[in-house]
């Protein structure tokens, strides 16, 4: 039973939603994460646009596992700012 729209799971709350309702995070190759990149390639993780899902994903340390990449250069504060900007549509 196909709905036509791709469905993805939020790594924070584990809710399944349409892909366009979620924010995409991609490992940048330098140990960090990019939020909603324009021309993404590679493995990605999806989050609901709520900060609660981001905080839950950070607390559970699931981003590195979902992206299958080590994130030694992850700047959590910068990620929070980018995430909030993306949630508001500023990116």
Backbone atoms as SQL, in Angstrom:
CREATE TABLE atoms (id INTEGER PRIMARY KEY, chain TEXT, resi INTEGER, resn TEXT, atom TEXT, x REAL, y REAL, z REAL);
INSERT INTO atoms VALUES
  (1, 'A', 1, 'UNK', 'N', 0.841, -1.170, 0.000),
  (2, 'A', 1, 'UNK', 'CA', 0.000, 0.000, 0.000),
  (3, 'A', 1, 'UNK', 'C', 0.892, 1.241, 0.000),
  (4, 'A', 2, 'UNK', 'N', 1.198, 1.762, -1.165),
  (5, 'A', 2, 'UNK', 'CA', 2.090, 2.911, -1.310),
  (6, 'A', 2, 'UNK', 'C', 1.306, 4.218, -1.239),
  (7, 'A', 3, 'UNK', 'N', 1.871, 5.175, -0.510),
  (8, 'A', 3, 'UNK', 'CA', 1.216, 6.475, -0.394),
  (9, 'A', 3, 'UNK', 'C', 1.778, 7.466, -1.399),
  (10, 'A', 4, 'UNK', 'N', 2.902, 7.143, -2.011),
  (11, 'A', 4, 'UNK', 'CA', 3.505, 8.048, -2.987),
  (12, 'A', 4, 'UNK', 'C', 4.606, 8.909, -2.396),
  (13, 'A', 5, 'UNK', 'N', 4.421, 9.396, -1.181),
  (14, 'A', 5, 'UNK', 'CA', 5.426, 10.250, -0.545),
  (15, 'A', 5, 'UNK', 'C', 6.373, 9.383, 0.275),
  (16, 'A', 6, 'UNK', 'N', 7.692, 9.614, 0.168),
  (17, 'A', 6, 'UNK', 'CA', 8.630, 8.844, 0.993),
  (18, 'A', 6, 'UNK', 'C', 8.399, 9.118, 2.477),
  (19, 'A', 7, 'UNK', 'N', 8.530, 8.084, 3.292),
  (20, 'A', 7, 'UNK', 'CA', 8.340, 8.211, 4.731),
  (21, 'A', 7, 'UNK', 'C', 9.666, 7.941, 5.421),
  (22, 'A', 8, 'UNK', 'N', 9.956, 8.711, 6.453),
  (23, 'A', 8, 'UNK', 'CA', 11.192, 8.568, 7.209),
  (24, 'A', 8, 'UNK', 'C', 10.862, 8.585, 8.704),
  (25, 'A', 9, 'UNK', 'N', 11.798, 8.087, 9.501),
  (26, 'A', 9, 'UNK', 'CA', 11.621, 8.025, 10.951),
  (27, 'A', 9, 'UNK', 'C', 12.493, 9.075, 11.622),
  (28, 'A', 10, 'UNK', 'N', 11.916, 9.836, 12.523),
  (29, 'A', 10, 'UNK', 'CA', 12.658, 10.815, 13.320),
  (30, 'A', 10, 'UNK', 'C', 13.558, 10.043, 14.281),
  (31, 'A', 11, 'UNK', 'N', 14.857, 10.366, 14.301),
  (32, 'A', 11, 'UNK', 'CA', 15.782, 9.663, 15.191),
  (33, 'A', 11, 'UNK', 'C', 15.607, 10.107, 16.639),
  (34, 'A', 12, 'UNK', 'N', 14.897, 11.201, 16.868),
  (35, 'A', 12, 'UNK', 'CA', 14.660, 11.673, 18.227),
  (36, 'A', 12, 'UNK', 'C', 13.482, 10.979, 18.881),
  (37, 'A', 13, 'UNK', 'N', 12.301, 11.086, 18.275),
  (38, 'A', 13, 'UNK', 'CA', 11.085, 10.542, 18.882),
  (39, 'A', 13, 'UNK', 'C', 10.630, 9.237, 18.244),
  (40, 'A', 14, 'UNK', 'N', 11.290, 8.812, 17.140),
  (41, 'A', 14, 'UNK', 'CA', 10.989, 7.571, 16.430),
  (42, 'A', 14, 'UNK', 'C', 9.617, 7.568, 15.755),
  (43, 'A', 15, 'UNK', 'N', 9.052, 8.743, 15.490),
  (44, 'A', 15, 'UNK', 'CA', 7.784, 8.862, 14.785),
  (45, 'A', 15, 'UNK', 'C', 8.040, 8.800, 13.288),
  (46, 'A', 16, 'UNK', 'N', 7.208, 8.056, 12.567),
  (47, 'A', 16, 'UNK', 'CA', 7.323, 7.961, 11.116),
  (48, 'A', 16, 'UNK', 'C', 6.446, 9.045, 10.496),
  (49, 'A', 17, 'UNK', 'N', 7.042, 9.856, 9.616),
  (50, 'A', 17, 'UNK', 'CA', 6.324, 10.958, 8.959),
  (51, 'A', 17, 'UNK', 'C', 6.746, 11.039, 7.505),
  (52, 'A', 18, 'UNK', 'N', 6.005, 11.849, 6.739),
  (53, 'A', 18, 'UNK', 'CA', 6.421, 12.130, 5.363),
  (54, 'A', 18, 'UNK', 'C', 7.770, 12.828, 5.406),
  (55, 'A', 19, 'UNK', 'N', 8.621, 12.507, 4.448),
  (56, 'A', 19, 'UNK', 'CA', 9.982, 13.047, 4.413),
  (57, 'A', 19, 'UNK', 'C', 9.994, 14.567, 4.416),
  (58, 'A', 20, 'UNK', 'N', 9.057, 15.195, 3.720),
  (59, 'A', 20, 'UNK', 'CA', 9.061, 16.661, 3.626),
  (60, 'A', 20, 'UNK', 'C', 8.686, 17.345, 4.942),
  (61, 'A', 21, 'UNK', 'N', 8.155, 16.606, 5.895),
  (62, 'A', 21, 'UNK', 'CA', 7.807, 17.166, 7.208),
  (63, 'A', 21, 'UNK', 'C', 8.995, 17.158, 8.174),
  (64, 'A', 22, 'UNK', 'N', 10.075, 16.483, 7.797),
  (65, 'A', 22, 'UNK', 'CA', 11.218, 16.319, 8.688),
  (66, 'A', 22, 'UNK', 'C', 12.412, 17.137, 8.212),
  (67, 'A', 23, 'UNK', 'N', 13.324, 17.404, 9.119),
  (68, 'A', 23, 'UNK', 'CA', 14.562, 18.107, 8.780),
  (69, 'A', 23, 'UNK', 'C', 15.650, 17.075, 8.566),
  (70, 'A', 24, 'UNK', 'N', 16.449, 17.260, 7.539),
  (71, 'A', 24, 'UNK', 'CA', 17.492, 16.306, 7.198),
  (72, 'A', 24, 'UNK', 'C', 18.843, 16.774, 7.732),
  (73, 'A', 25, 'UNK', 'N', 19.544, 15.875, 8.390),
  (74, 'A', 25, 'UNK', 'CA', 20.890, 16.133, 8.885),
  (75, 'A', 25, 'UNK', 'C', 21.842, 15.216, 8.129),
  (76, 'A', 26, 'UNK', 'N', 22.963, 15.778, 7.661),
  (77, 'A', 26, 'UNK', 'CA', 23.938, 15.027, 6.885),
  (78, 'A', 26, 'UNK', 'C', 25.315, 15.244, 7.485),
  (79, 'A', 27, 'UNK', 'N', 26.090, 14.159, 7.639),
  (80, 'A', 27, 'UNK', 'CA', 27.471, 14.286, 8.101),
  (81, 'A', 27, 'UNK', 'C', 28.256, 15.040, 7.042),
  (82, 'A', 28, 'UNK', 'N', 29.053, 16.018, 7.448),
  (83, 'A', 28, 'UNK', 'CA', 29.756, 16.875, 6.479),
  (84, 'A', 28, 'UNK', 'C', 31.136, 16.341, 6.087),
  (85, 'A', 29, 'UNK', 'N', 31.550, 15.221, 6.619),
  (86, 'A', 29, 'UNK', 'CA', 32.840, 14.653, 6.255),
  (87, 'A', 29, 'UNK', 'C', 33.999, 15.179, 7.090),
  (88, 'A', 30, 'UNK', 'N', 33.760, 16.241, 7.839),
  (89, 'A', 30, 'UNK', 'CA', 34.808, 16.822, 8.689),
  (90, 'A', 30, 'UNK', 'C', 34.499, 16.596, 10.167),
  (91, 'A', 31, 'UNK', 'N', 33.577, 15.675, 10.456),
  (92, 'A', 31, 'UNK', 'CA', 33.231, 15.377, 11.833),
  (93, 'A', 31, 'UNK', 'C', 32.091, 16.203, 12.371),
  (94, 'A', 32, 'UNK', 'N', 31.428, 16.963, 11.520),
  (95, 'A', 32, 'UNK', 'CA', 30.293, 17.779, 11.925),
  (96, 'A', 32, 'UNK', 'C', 29.030, 17.364, 11.180),
  (97, 'A', 33, 'UNK', 'N', 27.986, 18.157, 11.338),
  (98, 'A', 33, 'UNK', 'CA', 26.694, 17.853, 10.734),
  (99, 'A', 33, 'UNK', 'C', 26.153, 19.094, 10.046),
  (100, 'A', 34, 'UNK', 'N', 25.573, 18.921, 8.865),
  (101, 'A', 34, 'UNK', 'CA', 24.895, 20.014, 8.152),
  (102, 'A', 34, 'UNK', 'C', 23.397, 19.794, 8.244),
  (103, 'A', 35, 'UNK', 'N', 22.644, 20.891, 8.353),
  (104, 'A', 35, 'UNK', 'CA', 21.192, 20.831, 8.470),
  (105, 'A', 35, 'UNK', 'C', 20.566, 21.253, 7.147),
  (106, 'A', 36, 'UNK', 'N', 19.678, 20.421, 6.618),
  (107, 'A', 36, 'UNK', 'CA', 18.957, 20.686, 5.370),
  (108, 'A', 36, 'UNK', 'C', 19.869, 21.204, 4.255),
  (109, 'A', 37, 'UNK', 'N', 20.895, 20.448, 3.880),
  (110, 'A', 37, 'UNK', 'CA', 21.778, 20.906, 2.800),
  (111, 'A', 37, 'UNK', 'C', 21.031, 20.959, 1.465),
  (112, 'A', 38, 'UNK', 'N', 21.445, 21.871, 0.588),
  (113, 'A', 38, 'UNK', 'CA', 20.754, 22.026, -0.694),
  (114, 'A', 38, 'UNK', 'C', 20.958, 20.829, -1.612),
  (115, 'A', 39, 'UNK', 'N', 22.171, 20.401, -1.762),
  (116, 'A', 39, 'UNK', 'CA', 22.469, 19.246, -2.624),
  (117, 'A', 39, 'UNK', 'C', 23.105, 18.148, -1.770),
  (118, 'A', 40, 'UNK', 'N', 22.293, 17.500, -0.946),
  (119, 'A', 40, 'UNK', 'CA', 22.871, 16.514, -0.028),
  (120, 'A', 40, 'UNK', 'C', 23.279, 15.235, -0.750),
  (121, 'A', 41, 'UNK', 'N', 24.326, 14.657, -0.277),
  (122, 'A', 41, 'UNK', 'CA', 24.704, 13.333, -0.739),
  (123, 'A', 41, 'UNK', 'C', 25.212, 12.572, 0.460),
  (124, 'A', 42, 'UNK', 'N', 25.046, 11.290, 0.433),
  (125, 'A', 42, 'UNK', 'CA', 25.526, 10.484, 1.534),
  (126, 'A', 42, 'UNK', 'C', 24.444, 10.162, 2.532),
  (127, 'A', 43, 'UNK', 'N', 24.852, 9.541, 3.588),
  (128, 'A', 43, 'UNK', 'CA', 23.940, 9.073, 4.628),
  (129, 'A', 43, 'UNK', 'C', 23.349, 10.255, 5.391),
  (130, 'A', 44, 'UNK', 'N', 22.079, 10.118, 5.748),
  (131, 'A', 44, 'UNK', 'CA', 21.431, 11.208, 6.476),
  (132, 'A', 44, 'UNK', 'C', 20.553, 10.656, 7.594),
  (133, 'A', 45, 'UNK', 'N', 20.183, 11.553, 8.487),
  (134, 'A', 45, 'UNK', 'CA', 19.261, 11.250, 9.580),
  (135, 'A', 45, 'UNK', 'C', 18.180, 12.319, 9.544),
  (136, 'A', 46, 'UNK', 'N', 17.009, 11.973, 9.986),
  (137, 'A', 46, 'UNK', 'CA', 15.885, 12.902, 9.951),
  (138, 'A', 46, 'UNK', 'C', 15.382, 13.175, 11.354),
  (139, 'A', 47, 'UNK', 'N', 14.966, 14.433, 11.569),
  (140, 'A', 47, 'UNK', 'CA', 14.405, 14.858, 12.851),
  (141, 'A', 47, 'UNK', 'C', 13.148, 15.685, 12.606),
  (142, 'A', 48, 'UNK', 'N', 12.194, 15.567, 13.531),
  (143, 'A', 48, 'UNK', 'CA', 11.051, 16.476, 13.517),
  (144, 'A', 48, 'UNK', 'C', 11.591, 17.884, 13.740),
  (145, 'A', 49, 'UNK', 'N', 10.835, 18.893, 13.413),
  (146, 'A', 49, 'UNK', 'CA', 11.329, 20.262, 13.539),
  (147, 'A', 49, 'UNK', 'C', 11.217, 20.814, 14.956),
  (148, 'A', 50, 'UNK', 'N', 10.952, 19.965, 15.929),
  (149, 'A', 50, 'UNK', 'CA', 10.876, 20.438, 17.311),
  (150, 'A', 50, 'UNK', 'C', 12.241, 20.292, 17.994),
  (151, 'A', 51, 'UNK', 'N', 12.543, 21.240, 18.849),
  (152, 'A', 51, 'UNK', 'CA', 13.812, 21.182, 19.563),
  (153, 'A', 51, 'UNK', 'C', 13.835, 20.011, 20.545),
  (154, 'A', 52, 'UNK', 'N', 12.663, 19.561, 20.977),
  (155, 'A', 52, 'UNK', 'CA', 12.603, 18.411, 21.887),
  (156, 'A', 52, 'UNK', 'C', 13.184, 17.170, 21.215),
  (157, 'A', 53, 'UNK', 'N', 12.905, 16.989, 19.928),
  (158, 'A', 53, 'UNK', 'CA', 13.457, 15.832, 19.200),
  (159, 'A', 53, 'UNK', 'C', 14.967, 15.960, 19.047),
  (160, 'A', 54, 'UNK', 'N', 15.453, 17.162, 18.778),
  (161, 'A', 54, 'UNK', 'CA', 16.899, 17.369, 18.683),
  (162, 'A', 54, 'UNK', 'C', 17.556, 17.061, 20.018),
  (163, 'A', 55, 'UNK', 'N', 17.003, 17.583, 21.102),
  (164, 'A', 55, 'UNK', 'CA', 17.582, 17.353, 22.429),
  (165, 'A', 55, 'UNK', 'C', 17.554, 15.873, 22.790),
  (166, 'A', 56, 'UNK', 'N', 16.470, 15.191, 22.433),
  (167, 'A', 56, 'UNK', 'CA', 16.377, 13.765, 22.722),
  (168, 'A', 56, 'UNK', 'C', 17.422, 12.985, 21.915),
  (169, 'A', 57, 'UNK', 'N', 17.624, 13.354, 20.659),
  (170, 'A', 57, 'UNK', 'CA', 18.632, 12.687, 19.828),
  (171, 'A', 57, 'UNK', 'C', 20.030, 12.935, 20.384),
  (172, 'A', 58, 'UNK', 'N', 20.309, 14.146, 20.843),
  (173, 'A', 58, 'UNK', 'CA', 21.616, 14.453, 21.434),
  (174, 'A', 58, 'UNK', 'C', 21.809, 13.703, 22.749),
  (175, 'A', 59, 'UNK', 'N', 20.771, 13.662, 23.568),
  (176, 'A', 59, 'UNK', 'CA', 20.854, 12.997, 24.868),
  (177, 'A', 59, 'UNK', 'C', 21.086, 11.490, 24.695),
  (178, 'A', 60, 'UNK', 'N', 20.408, 10.888, 23.702),
  (179, 'A', 60, 'UNK', 'CA', 20.542, 9.449, 23.454),
  (180, 'A', 60, 'UNK', 'C', 21.762, 9.115, 22.602),
  (181, 'A', 61, 'UNK', 'N', 22.440, 10.149, 22.077),
  (182, 'A', 61, 'UNK', 'CA', 23.653, 9.989, 21.253),
  (183, 'A', 61, 'UNK', 'C', 23.398, 9.095, 20.036),
  (184, 'A', 62, 'UNK', 'N', 22.310, 9.397, 19.318),
  (185, 'A', 62, 'UNK', 'CA', 21.941, 8.567, 18.173),
  (186, 'A', 62, 'UNK', 'C', 22.388, 9.152, 16.833),
  (187, 'A', 63, 'UNK', 'N', 22.832, 10.406, 16.793),
  (188, 'A', 63, 'UNK', 'CA', 23.205, 10.997, 15.504),
  (189, 'A', 63, 'UNK', 'C', 24.373, 10.277, 14.851),
  (190, 'A', 64, 'UNK', 'N', 25.423, 10.011, 15.598),
  (191, 'A', 64, 'UNK', 'CA', 26.589, 9.328, 15.037),
  (192, 'A', 64, 'UNK', 'C', 26.207, 7.938, 14.540),
  (193, 'A', 65, 'UNK', 'N', 25.378, 7.249, 15.290),
  (194, 'A', 65, 'UNK', 'CA', 24.954, 5.904, 14.896),
  (195, 'A', 65, 'UNK', 'C', 24.065, 5.961, 13.649),
  (196, 'A', 66, 'UNK', 'N', 23.128, 6.904, 13.601),
  (197, 'A', 66, 'UNK', 'CA', 22.232, 7.019, 12.454),
  (198, 'A', 66, 'UNK', 'C', 22.992, 7.429, 11.193),
  (199, 'A', 67, 'UNK', 'N', 23.992, 8.289, 11.354),
  (200, 'A', 67, 'UNK', 'CA', 24.783, 8.743, 10.213),
  (201, 'A', 67, 'UNK', 'C', 25.919, 7.784, 9.874),
  (202, 'A', 68, 'UNK', 'N', 26.149, 6.818, 10.757),
  (203, 'A', 68, 'UNK', 'CA', 27.251, 5.857, 10.601),
  (204, 'A', 68, 'UNK', 'C', 28.579, 6.579, 10.378),
  (205, 'A', 69, 'UNK', 'N', 28.797, 7.593, 11.207),
  (206, 'A', 69, 'UNK', 'CA', 30.014, 8.398, 11.100),
  (207, 'A', 69, 'UNK', 'C', 30.410, 8.889, 12.486),
  (208, 'A', 70, 'UNK', 'N', 31.703, 8.964, 12.713),
  (209, 'A', 70, 'UNK', 'CA', 32.195, 9.566, 13.953),
  (210, 'A', 70, 'UNK', 'C', 32.000, 11.077, 13.836),
  (211, 'A', 71, 'UNK', 'N', 31.597, 11.712, 14.906),
  (212, 'A', 71, 'UNK', 'CA', 31.339, 13.157, 14.898),
  (213, 'A', 71, 'UNK', 'C', 32.194, 13.858, 15.948),
  (214, 'A', 72, 'UNK', 'N', 33.527, 13.773, 15.830),
  (215, 'A', 72, 'UNK', 'CA', 34.388, 14.385, 16.848),
  (216, 'A', 72, 'UNK', 'C', 34.333, 15.905, 16.835),
  (217, 'A', 73, 'UNK', 'N', 34.029, 16.509, 15.706),
  (218, 'A', 73, 'UNK', 'CA', 34.017, 17.968, 15.607),
  (219, 'A', 73, 'UNK', 'C', 32.605, 18.538, 15.745),
  (220, 'A', 74, 'UNK', 'N', 31.685, 17.747, 16.283),
  (221, 'A', 74, 'UNK', 'CA', 30.308, 18.217, 16.402),
  (222, 'A', 74, 'UNK', 'C', 30.218, 19.343, 17.425),
  (223, 'A', 75, 'UNK', 'N', 29.844, 20.514, 16.957),
  (224, 'A', 75, 'UNK', 'CA', 29.621, 21.682, 17.811),
  (225, 'A', 75, 'UNK', 'C', 28.129, 21.720, 18.118),
  (226, 'A', 76, 'UNK', 'N', 27.763, 21.264, 19.303),
  (227, 'A', 76, 'UNK', 'CA', 26.357, 21.110, 19.664),
  (228, 'A', 76, 'UNK', 'C', 25.626, 22.445, 19.639),
  (229, 'A', 77, 'UNK', 'N', 26.250, 23.501, 20.125),
  (230, 'A', 77, 'UNK', 'CA', 25.592, 24.818, 20.135),
  (231, 'A', 77, 'UNK', 'C', 25.349, 25.315, 18.714),
  (232, 'A', 78, 'UNK', 'N', 26.322, 25.143, 17.828),
  (233, 'A', 78, 'UNK', 'CA', 26.146, 25.553, 16.432),
  (234, 'A', 78, 'UNK', 'C', 25.056, 24.714, 15.778),
  (235, 'A', 79, 'UNK', 'N', 25.010, 23.418, 16.097),
  (236, 'A', 79, 'UNK', 'CA', 23.959, 22.558, 15.552),
  (237, 'A', 79, 'UNK', 'C', 22.588, 23.028, 16.013),
  (238, 'A', 80, 'UNK', 'N', 22.475, 23.398, 17.287),
  (239, 'A', 80, 'UNK', 'CA', 21.191, 23.909, 17.800),
  (240, 'A', 80, 'UNK', 'C', 20.768, 25.181, 17.057),
  (241, 'A', 81, 'UNK', 'N', 21.724, 26.097, 16.825),
  (242, 'A', 81, 'UNK', 'CA', 21.400, 27.335, 16.104),
  (243, 'A', 81, 'UNK', 'C', 20.957, 27.040, 14.674),
  (244, 'A', 82, 'UNK', 'N', 21.686, 26.170, 13.981),
  (245, 'A', 82, 'UNK', 'CA', 21.324, 25.803, 12.606),
  (246, 'A', 82, 'UNK', 'C', 19.983, 25.107, 12.560),
  (247, 'A', 83, 'UNK', 'N', 19.740, 24.244, 13.537),
  (248, 'A', 83, 'UNK', 'CA', 18.482, 23.515, 13.589),
  (249, 'A', 83, 'UNK', 'C', 17.309, 24.472, 13.777),
  (250, 'A', 84, 'UNK', 'N', 17.468, 25.413, 14.708),
  (251, 'A', 84, 'UNK', 'CA', 16.401, 26.399, 14.940),
  (252, 'A', 84, 'UNK', 'C', 16.163, 27.258, 13.717),
  (253, 'A', 85, 'UNK', 'N', 17.240, 27.660, 13.037),
  (254, 'A', 85, 'UNK', 'CA', 17.099, 28.455, 11.799),
  (255, 'A', 85, 'UNK', 'C', 16.387, 27.640, 10.737),
  (256, 'A', 86, 'UNK', 'N', 16.719, 26.363, 10.623),
  (257, 'A', 86, 'UNK', 'CA', 16.063, 25.506, 9.644),
  (258, 'A', 86, 'UNK', 'C', 14.602, 25.277, 9.980),
  (259, 'A', 87, 'UNK', 'N', 14.298, 25.146, 11.258),
  (260, 'A', 87, 'UNK', 'CA', 12.904, 24.939, 11.684),
  (261, 'A', 87, 'UNK', 'C', 12.049, 26.168, 11.385),
  (262, 'A', 88, 'UNK', 'N', 12.669, 27.347, 11.454),
  (263, 'A', 88, 'UNK', 'CA', 11.940, 28.587, 11.137),
  (264, 'A', 88, 'UNK', 'C', 11.885, 28.841, 9.633),
  (265, 'A', 89, 'UNK', 'N', 12.677, 28.101, 8.877),
  (266, 'A', 89, 'UNK', 'CA', 12.714, 28.292, 7.430),
  (267, 'A', 89, 'UNK', 'C', 13.722, 29.324, 6.996),
  (268, 'A', 90, 'UNK', 'N', 14.679, 29.672, 7.867),
  (269, 'A', 90, 'UNK', 'CA', 15.690, 30.685, 7.538),
  (270, 'A', 90, 'UNK', 'C', 16.832, 30.132, 6.709),
  (271, 'A', 91, 'UNK', 'N', 16.940, 28.816, 6.581),
  (272, 'A', 91, 'UNK', 'CA', 18.046, 28.233, 5.808),
  (273, 'A', 91, 'UNK', 'C', 17.687, 28.154, 4.339);
